[in-house]
């Protein structure tokens, strides 16, 4: 808490574009941090995904990877540190305080800001969740540093040892790479499912650095009166589903979307959709896949009547296998799908449903 | 109740195109609109005004064309509109933008105390969702993001209760005014303005503040200079190297196509078959 | 409390903007009401702007109007299924300013024009639809809009609400629009980089090309196709009489799709990205279809009055000039202190008669009828012309004289000698 935020004043006038030499005063900032987000005793998987990515970045610049765990005092909070080690962290900064029991902007911002000032990481990553984005914006402003939101790729620009954060721009039609050259830490938020989940290795351990932060409930103006868990957990299910059947405007009419549900039910899969379909009210907004919807990473993604516009593609191209059904042989989705069937979805989908059904039935018999 | 609503004028990103061959951005004829997310914030503010009385001031930082966005807000029923516009702001990133807007809000406050500052969830051009939190921090306001419902305001005690979208549920939060609220999309539907409001908006003498009028103290903190982030490059997404394998059969009958597809899929990707079997239980 | 103005202009297209601009410049209190989100938002297409009409209203418009390219080359194509024969007129004279014609994107142009109107002092209100006219007996005294508290009053109302003028019909100034008096045009804008346009059309800098097309692309219907080069895009479209579309059952969209696949057209737009599709009516009834254009307390301008010259594909210039003349009539009467009665407003019609607007429409008054009743202009002739060209150009050892004979007999079998004579006569009469 002592360091006099040197990051608020630029060490050198930013030259505006590119070629900026690495300023030696920034060398004091070392290490890659990942904020471990948890609510109601569950760590958001995006935190583990970020540890996986953070590991690569840390190795690249030869520094340690740290998790930041904040929460109420107790074994549960400490367990999150061990988990962080399993997913690749070398150490964890731990702040335990009763006021951190539930997420609130104020105490979380002051705790994280204090940690940063004390231990000076060069990179700080958070999940682009409602919690992560709330916190990241406040922390970055307090520290007066740069923050790149909703990134889809992270890299190190070795020329000036800086984080090159890539994210969609211009309505998702293009990507841009953003750098924070003369300010530290360099902050970024990354969406769930954009990065790959790392292997969990229970042999891995690390050290815990505890930090006390004087916070009194009386000083915190915002109170949590209640938490109402979502009745339908569709949202989480879609992002982490292993099989997804999705439909687009090519299905023409809301009734035809039933074909997607039919196949999904045979495969016990989740249902996804494109934005126009969501906007037309055929399915709920939680099912939208893409830039302004969810990013998914299933093993199998079946796309029926979907053109494969870039804004949809960015949300699903991480799938292992993509099967596309589209009438138009020139539809962009065939440029990146694994298998393509050129044909009328209204005929192909029932046939596919039937083929899967039979396959599963015979497989069962045989097994 | 005095509410400030921050609105931004943005290019309608649905109409921005990238040329498929040259990967250049085709800006021609892309209309500027009010950031759609900000309209939810505006409507929510107007509803509070209907409920508790008071005044709604819309605030926008942008070039002179952004006047159109403010007039639109006025036509919906905002009482005052201020455009913060100065060459010095060009190239501002979110940090610099929040600095300038916070300064302008301090100026507005000199005239009339501010109880609430509203912003949209995020912009469709920046998409960062940082400006709202940034303003809150700079003004020392409590921050309530992703608010889906304003339960109520206790005008006497100066307290507000809101529903905030969190991961996996809704938080019901209570805090003290003044505070900054970012409103979630889809929580309300914008009203249809009256003819009188249309006239008022068309005739309203817009206030345009330059950097001095907006009370910018440190010019190093706005524009390109005050922006820690720099855009290193803009590029088109890499096309995947390989195209889809076309499934074709002699007959072209849907059933044949489906069976052929399954055979190929399960032969080359046995783990998918395992996965399906696992899901099917 | 309802407001009152000197004049209300309904619509912010070229005709309404011209009228409102001229009125406001003269110091009248003008309210303009447009239903689109902003002026031009419903007019997303590219089009040709003829300078002369606008020059008379805003002489220095070239300084800041959003103009795409000035036209230096005009092509006219007669298309067969595989080929076309055509003419090209290109002249360096068109490169010398002031330019005579430009391509424009209506969405931008209308917006610019509207800004001028507002700068001139008119009050423009968008996203508001005029739903009715307020009458005092047979006199129009104001308008009703779709908003709460939506009545506004004025001494005179100028109807500039376009081809489908629902208001005029509701008020009984117009009969129902006849399908044979309007063409339905489908139009698309395709993005292409500047360099690609310049290469494909052999132009540089701000130069542009217009291609007018007739022939089998309309599948026997009365109509034409067109292609304009904008700065970074191409406007392509096709329009045919609404009555023909109804009869053939062909959709305008399908017709345009097919036209785009024509081997002579496809390479021009290949690799482009379609941005905007729109369909719009064009008044084609010509002189004989012009309704009453004035009455007690009202004037009608532009497409609402059917002021379109279908043969030369002129519309916006007639719209602007009619708007200007209507405004000038109102200004004169206001100065003279005369009321806006039908009798006084009749001056507008006189002004129109003396202008190119009515003179041109009168000249081609027989054209719509002839084309409509002689579909061979759109089927047999293009085919014949293309075949003739093919026969002559193909070098295959047959002597030229025999080729000429073959061409002649081909034509006569398609259409009797008498018929041919008749067609020529009709066309000559129409253009006379
Ligand atoms: C800022 C911004 C954000 C966006 N965010 C998202 C997002 O998050 N997610 C998203 O999905 N989109 C998003 N979009 C929209 C995106 O650009 C596309 O418009 C959208 O993905 C297209 O959806 P679609 O494929 O269902 O429809 P279309 O593009 O209309 O494609 C329909 C396809 O179906 C095919 N088809 C038609 N009939 C049949 C048939 N009988 N059988 C088989 N195939 C048929 C057609 O050939 C066509 O390829 C966004 C756009 C913008 C500008
Ligand atoms: C495909 C096509 C191509 C063309 N190409 C050319 C060309 O190249 N060159 C050329 O000179 N002409 C061309 N024209 C013709 C030209 O577009 C018209 O003649 C011209 O736009 C007429 O202007 P206007 O102001 O009368 O009507 P419009 O431009 O139609 O404007 C009418 C306005 O009134 C508004 N409005 C309608 N009803 C109401 C209401 N009730 N309340 C409030 N507002 C209302 C509408 O939204 C609209 O903005 C073309 C037309 C078409 C369809
Ligand atoms: N230039 C601006 N002027 C006014 N408000 C803005 C501006 N930029 C952003 N905002 C507000 O901040 C919110 C978040 O913006 P962003 O951080 O860009 O996603 C927007 O929804 C607006 O309410």
Coordinates of C-alpha atoms in Angstrom, one line a residue, chain B residues 15 17-22 26-29 31-32 72 192-195 198-199 202-203, chain C residues 3 5 37-38 68 108 123 125-127 145-149 191-193 232 271 273 275:
Chain B
X15 CA -23.2 -1.5 -41.1
X17 CA -18.0 -3.9 -43.6
X18 CA -14.6 -5.2 -44.3
X19 CA -13.9 -5.9 -47.9
X20 CA -13.5 -9.7 -48.3
X21 CA -10.6 -9.5 -50.6
X22 CA -8.6 -6.5 -49.6
X26 CA -15.4 0.3 -45.9
X27 CA -16.6 3.2 -44.0
X28 CA -18.8 4.7 -46.6
X29 CA -22.2 5.6 -45.4
X31 CA -24.5 6.1 -40.0
X32 CA -23.8 7.3 -36.5
X72 CA -32.2 12.5 -29.7
X192 CA -42.1 7.3 -27.8
X193 CA -41.6 11.0 -27.4
X194 CA -44.4 13.5 -27.6
X195 CA -44.6 16.1 -30.3
X198 CA -39.7 16.7 -30.4
X199 CA -40.1 20.5 -30.8
X202 CA -35.1 20.5 -32.1
X203 CA -35.0 24.0 -30.7
Chain C
X3 CA -48.1 25.2 -32.8
X5 CA -46.2 27.7 -38.8
X37 CA -35.0 8.0 -38.5
X38 CA -33.1 10.8 -40.3
X68 CA -19.5 10.2 -55.1
X108 CA -25.8 10.8 -47.2
X123 CA -37.3 23.2 -38.0
X125 CA -38.5 16.8 -37.0
X126 CA -37.7 13.1 -37.9
X127 CA -39.1 9.8 -36.8
X145 CA -48.7 13.2 -36.6
X146 CA -48.4 9.8 -34.9
X147 CA -47.1 11.4 -31.7
X148 CA -49.0 12.4 -28.6
X149 CA -49.9 16.0 -28.9
X191 CA -19.1 -2.6 -51.7
X192 CA -16.0 -2.7 -53.9
X193 CA -12.7 -1.0 -53.1
X232 CA -16.4 2.7 -52.9
X271 CA -16.1 -10.3 -55.2
X273 CA -20.1 -7.5 -50.7
X275 CA -24.6 -4.0 -48.4

